[in-house]
Amino acid sequence: MANSFNCNIVSAEAAIYSGSVEQVIASGTTGDLGILPGHAPLLTSLKPGPVRVKFDGGDEESFFVSGGFMEVQPDVVTILADSAIRAGDLDEAAAEESRREALKAFNEKSAELDYTRASAELAEAVAKLRTIQQLRNKAGR
Amino acid sequence: MAAAKEIRTQIGSIKNTQKITSAMEMVAASKMRKAQDLMKASQPYARQIRNVVAHIADANPEYKHAYTVARDEVKRVGYIVVSSDRGLCGGLNNNLFKAVLKDAAAWRDQGAELDFCALGSKAGSFFNKYGGKLVAAKSGLGEAPRAEDLIGSVKVMLEAYDEGQLDRLYVVNNEFVNTMTQQPVVRQLLPLSPDVGDNGSEQENARPQSWDYLYEPDAKALLDSLLVRFIESQVYQAVVENGACEQAARMIAMKSATDNAGDLVDDLEMVYNKARQAAITQEISEIVGGAAAV
């Protein structure tokens, strides 16, 4: 099986995906990266964003990851997500809502503001929206 | 009839106790299901991160993280002991403490000193009495412990390791074998050993001796956060697994308490009936004796 490898996506709460895939595209902290079979061992942290996996038949599926780690071995990719959901389950309204709230908390300087938390929430919400947008574009095509 | 009345009161009180224990049994049974779900939900993550860390320990990184280097001389050993908050769960906690003390005694013989971190109030009070050095404690985790609640205690132990105060770190908890069986296990967290993972496949053995990861962004930052996350996830897994064990052990303990109460009631009822029968017989013989006298 030269052109496929195993991919495991787990979050702290559950196993999200496990199976044979052709390619994994994830957003690492230093940029998006695509993993093909036989990749050199790699260890990277992930920032909030979509993880796309492509299957043998050309189908693909998206997952939303709110940060975590990815380990690449030549024959297996393991994604340890802080939390992950299938992108189809993403509730766009909830994402918008949380982005608005994060922005509000961001702007309200008088309130006792937890800056780091707010910016983390904002980044997560933006990443969720990005995942949805990607899904949407694909559907439109 | 004084004896008979006493026995009846005793039967009454045993029956009341039986009601309580059987209610506790049912409560524990339903909580056990939830605790097991919690345990199963976080298991895949714990297993995968263990595999990844096993790979890291196996690799030949250009940057040797402090957690991967075994120190030759062991002066101080740390134990994170996970216990339940409440009692009435059979020998669960005692078996666990025995396992800790057995392991600790081996280190003590080698001249090492011991530090304990108690998660759960039973461990806290035990190690206070035992006289070990308790450096961190956390209790009141409840039925659905959150990872955030554990970070503080874990950090205390990791900092001690970083500063060289600890040379070994173990986590001790009950392993959930099945509802009837819980097994205390002592697992080494630090330094990391390559056999920490559970898949020692041949393929991995066939790998060249000196390989290393590509790191993004850089090895130090990445390993720091990944290994801390690993320890946290292992401790969290230990806590939720122990939670499932606690409920299972309590269910079994309460079930046998209920059964014992039933046996006791049966015995006492037999004694009561005998006493009643003896009283009636006595009364009849008195009447007969009295009639004969007239």
mmCIF file of N, CA, C and O in Angstrom, chain A residues 7-11 14-18 71 76-81, chain B residues 42-55 197-199 226 230 233-234:
data_model
loop_
_atom_site.group_PDB
_atom_site.id
_atom_site.type_symbol
_atom_site.label_atom_id
_atom_site.label_comp_id
_atom_site.label_asym_id
_atom_site.label_seq_id
_atom_site.Cartn_x
_atom_site.Cartn_y
_atom_site.Cartn_z
ATOM 1 N N CYS A 7 -4.378 7.126 9.403
ATOM 2 C CA CYS A 7 -4.512 8.415 10.050
ATOM 3 C C CYS A 7 -5.414 8.254 11.262
ATOM 4 O O CYS A 7 -6.497 7.682 11.157
ATOM 5 N N ASN A 8 -4.940 8.701 12.405
ATOM 6 C CA ASN A 8 -5.753 8.683 13.619
ATOM 7 C C ASN A 8 -5.949 10.102 14.106
ATOM 8 O O ASN A 8 -4.965 10.818 14.306
ATOM 9 N N ILE A 9 -7.191 10.503 14.268
ATOM 10 C CA ILE A 9 -7.458 11.807 14.852
ATOM 11 C C ILE A 9 -8.180 11.565 16.172
ATOM 12 O O ILE A 9 -9.256 10.964 16.189
ATOM 13 N N VAL A 10 -7.568 11.996 17.253
ATOM 14 C CA VAL A 10 -8.222 11.847 18.552
ATOM 15 C C VAL A 10 -8.259 13.198 19.255
ATOM 16 O O VAL A 10 -7.366 14.026 19.088
ATOM 17 N N SER A 11 -9.317 13.435 19.974
ATOM 18 C CA SER A 11 -9.381 14.618 20.819
ATOM 19 C C SER A 11 -9.424 14.139 22.255
ATOM 20 O O SER A 11 -9.553 12.949 22.519
ATOM 21 N N ALA A 14 -12.772 12.201 22.647
ATOM 22 C CA ALA A 14 -13.206 11.029 21.892
ATOM 23 C C ALA A 14 -12.256 10.756 20.735
ATOM 24 O O ALA A 14 -11.459 11.612 20.356
ATOM 25 N N ALA A 15 -12.365 9.547 20.166
ATOM 26 C CA ALA A 15 -11.664 9.242 18.928
ATOM 27 C C ALA A 15 -12.513 9.793 17.794
ATOM 28 O O ALA A 15 -13.701 9.495 17.704
ATOM 29 N N ILE A 16 -11.926 10.628 16.945
ATOM 30 C CA ILE A 16 -12.717 11.295 15.916
ATOM 31 C C ILE A 16 -12.673 10.509 14.618
ATOM 32 O O ILE A 16 -13.682 10.282 13.979
ATOM 33 N N TYR A 17 -11.475 10.130 14.209
ATOM 34 C CA TYR A 17 -11.371 9.422 12.949
ATOM 35 C C TYR A 17 -10.182 8.469 12.994
ATOM 36 O O TYR A 17 -9.148 8.774 13.573
ATOM 37 N N SER A 18 -10.352 7.340 12.380
ATOM 38 C CA SER A 18 -9.248 6.416 12.280
ATOM 39 C C SER A 18 -9.453 5.609 11.015
ATOM 40 O O SER A 18 -10.514 5.037 10.808
ATOM 41 N N GLU A 71 1.746 14.138 14.828
ATOM 42 C CA GLU A 71 2.942 13.332 14.690
ATOM 43 C C GLU A 71 2.862 12.597 13.362
ATOM 44 O O GLU A 71 1.846 11.975 13.061
ATOM 45 N N VAL A 76 2.070 6.231 9.397
ATOM 46 C CA VAL A 76 0.928 6.597 10.236
ATOM 47 C C VAL A 76 1.024 8.069 10.659
ATOM 48 O O VAL A 76 2.108 8.597 10.882
ATOM 49 N N VAL A 77 -0.133 8.716 10.649
ATOM 50 C CA VAL A 77 -0.211 10.099 11.106
ATOM 51 C C VAL A 77 -1.144 10.136 12.302
ATOM 52 O O VAL A 77 -2.240 9.584 12.256
ATOM 53 N N THR A 78 -0.688 10.742 13.376
ATOM 54 C CA THR A 78 -1.519 10.852 14.574
ATOM 55 C C THR A 78 -1.753 12.318 14.881
ATOM 56 O O THR A 78 -0.804 13.082 14.978
ATOM 57 N N ILE A 79 -3.011 12.686 14.989
ATOM 58 C CA ILE A 79 -3.330 14.063 15.349
ATOM 59 C C ILE A 79 -3.953 14.058 16.735
ATOM 60 O O ILE A 79 -4.977 13.424 16.966
ATOM 61 N N LEU A 80 -3.253 14.709 17.662
ATOM 62 C CA LEU A 80 -3.746 14.825 19.033
ATOM 63 C C LEU A 80 -4.369 16.204 19.166
ATOM 64 O O LEU A 80 -3.669 17.192 19.325
ATOM 65 N N ALA A 81 -5.679 16.254 19.042
ATOM 66 C CA ALA A 81 -6.359 17.542 19.044
ATOM 67 C C ALA A 81 -6.825 17.881 20.445
ATOM 68 O O ALA A 81 -7.186 17.006 21.212
ATOM 69 N N SER B 42 -11.929 9.245 27.027
ATOM 70 C CA SER B 42 -10.603 9.856 26.978
ATOM 71 C C SER B 42 -9.514 8.820 26.710
ATOM 72 O O SER B 42 -8.350 9.167 26.593
ATOM 73 N N GLN B 43 -9.898 7.561 26.619
ATOM 74 C CA GLN B 43 -8.901 6.518 26.414
ATOM 75 C C GLN B 43 -8.130 6.638 25.095
ATOM 76 O O GLN B 43 -6.906 6.501 25.100
ATOM 77 N N PRO B 44 -8.817 6.896 23.964
ATOM 78 C CA PRO B 44 -8.072 6.955 22.698
ATOM 79 C C PRO B 44 -6.972 8.002 22.720
ATOM 80 O O PRO B 44 -5.860 7.750 22.257
ATOM 81 N N TYR B 45 -7.280 9.170 23.300
ATOM 82 C CA TYR B 45 -6.285 10.229 23.357
ATOM 83 C C TYR B 45 -5.086 9.790 24.183
ATOM 84 O O TYR B 45 -3.942 9.930 23.770
ATOM 85 N N ALA B 46 -5.385 9.223 25.359
ATOM 86 C CA ALA B 46 -4.305 8.795 26.242
ATOM 87 C C ALA B 46 -3.433 7.750 25.548
ATOM 88 O O ALA B 46 -2.217 7.763 25.663
ATOM 89 N N ARG B 47 -4.079 6.839 24.796
ATOM 90 C CA ARG B 47 -3.317 5.776 24.147
ATOM 91 C C ARG B 47 -2.457 6.336 23.024
ATOM 92 O O ARG B 47 -1.284 5.990 22.890
ATOM 93 N N GLN B 48 -3.050 7.236 22.208
ATOM 94 C CA GLN B 48 -2.304 7.772 21.074
ATOM 95 C C GLN B 48 -1.129 8.623 21.531
ATOM 96 O O GLN B 48 -0.042 8.532 20.979
ATOM 97 N N ILE B 49 -1.367 9.436 22.557
ATOM 98 C CA ILE B 49 -0.270 10.307 23.003
ATOM 99 C C ILE B 49 0.826 9.447 23.625
ATOM 100 O O ILE B 49 2.010 9.739 23.516
ATOM 101 N N ARG B 50 0.430 8.291 24.198
ATOM 102 C CA ARG B 50 1.425 7.390 24.755
ATOM 103 C C ARG B 50 2.285 6.802 23.635
ATOM 104 O O ARG B 50 3.500 6.684 23.769
ATOM 105 N N ASN B 51 1.634 6.472 22.518
ATOM 106 C CA ASN B 51 2.386 5.945 21.381
ATOM 107 C C ASN B 51 3.359 6.984 20.833
ATOM 108 O O ASN B 51 4.512 6.672 20.534
ATOM 109 N N VAL B 52 2.847 8.223 20.705
ATOM 110 C CA VAL B 52 3.698 9.284 20.170
ATOM 111 C C VAL B 52 4.908 9.489 21.072
ATOM 112 O O VAL B 52 6.043 9.595 20.610
ATOM 113 N N VAL B 53 4.643 9.513 22.376
ATOM 114 C CA VAL B 53 5.736 9.747 23.318
ATOM 115 C C VAL B 53 6.719 8.575 23.310
ATOM 116 O O VAL B 53 7.922 8.766 23.447
ATOM 117 N N ALA B 54 6.184 7.374 23.090
ATOM 118 C CA ALA B 54 7.076 6.219 22.977
ATOM 119 C C ALA B 54 8.007 6.399 21.782
ATOM 120 O O ALA B 54 9.196 6.093 21.857
ATOM 121 N N HIS B 55 7.471 6.925 20.667
ATOM 122 C CA HIS B 55 8.307 7.193 19.499
ATOM 123 C C HIS B 55 9.380 8.214 19.835
ATOM 124 O O HIS B 55 10.531 8.075 19.445
ATOM 125 N N GLY B 197 4.684 2.784 25.230
ATOM 126 C CA GLY B 197 3.610 2.544 24.269
ATOM 127 C C GLY B 197 3.164 1.091 24.308
ATOM 128 O O GLY B 197 3.799 0.253 24.924
ATOM 129 N N ASP B 198 2.052 0.799 23.624
ATOM 130 C CA ASP B 198 1.553 -0.564 23.700
ATOM 131 C C ASP B 198 1.650 -1.302 22.369
ATOM 132 O O ASP B 198 1.060 -2.349 22.198
ATOM 133 N N ASN B 199 2.360 -0.730 21.404
ATOM 134 C CA ASN B 199 2.507 -1.471 20.160
ATOM 135 C C ASN B 199 3.986 -1.609 19.791
ATOM 136 O O ASN B 199 4.565 -0.781 19.116
ATOM 137 N N LEU B 226 4.347 19.316 24.497
ATOM 138 C CA LEU B 226 3.799 17.982 24.240
ATOM 139 C C LEU B 226 3.970 17.068 25.458
ATOM 140 O O LEU B 226 3.044 16.350 25.835
ATOM 141 N N PHE B 230 1.319 15.331 27.766
ATOM 142 C CA PHE B 230 1.321 13.877 27.947
ATOM 143 C C PHE B 230 1.129 13.516 29.420
ATOM 144 O O PHE B 230 0.272 12.693 29.758
ATOM 145 N N SER B 233 -2.355 14.272 30.531
ATOM 146 C CA SER B 233 -3.364 13.346 30.024
ATOM 147 C C SER B 233 -3.265 12.000 30.748
ATOM 148 O O SER B 233 -4.284 11.365 31.021
ATOM 149 N N GLN B 234 -2.037 11.577 31.083
ATOM 150 C CA GLN B 234 -1.900 10.304 31.796
ATOM 151 C C GLN B 234 -2.497 10.406 33.193
ATOM 152 O O GLN B 234 -3.171 9.499 33.668
#
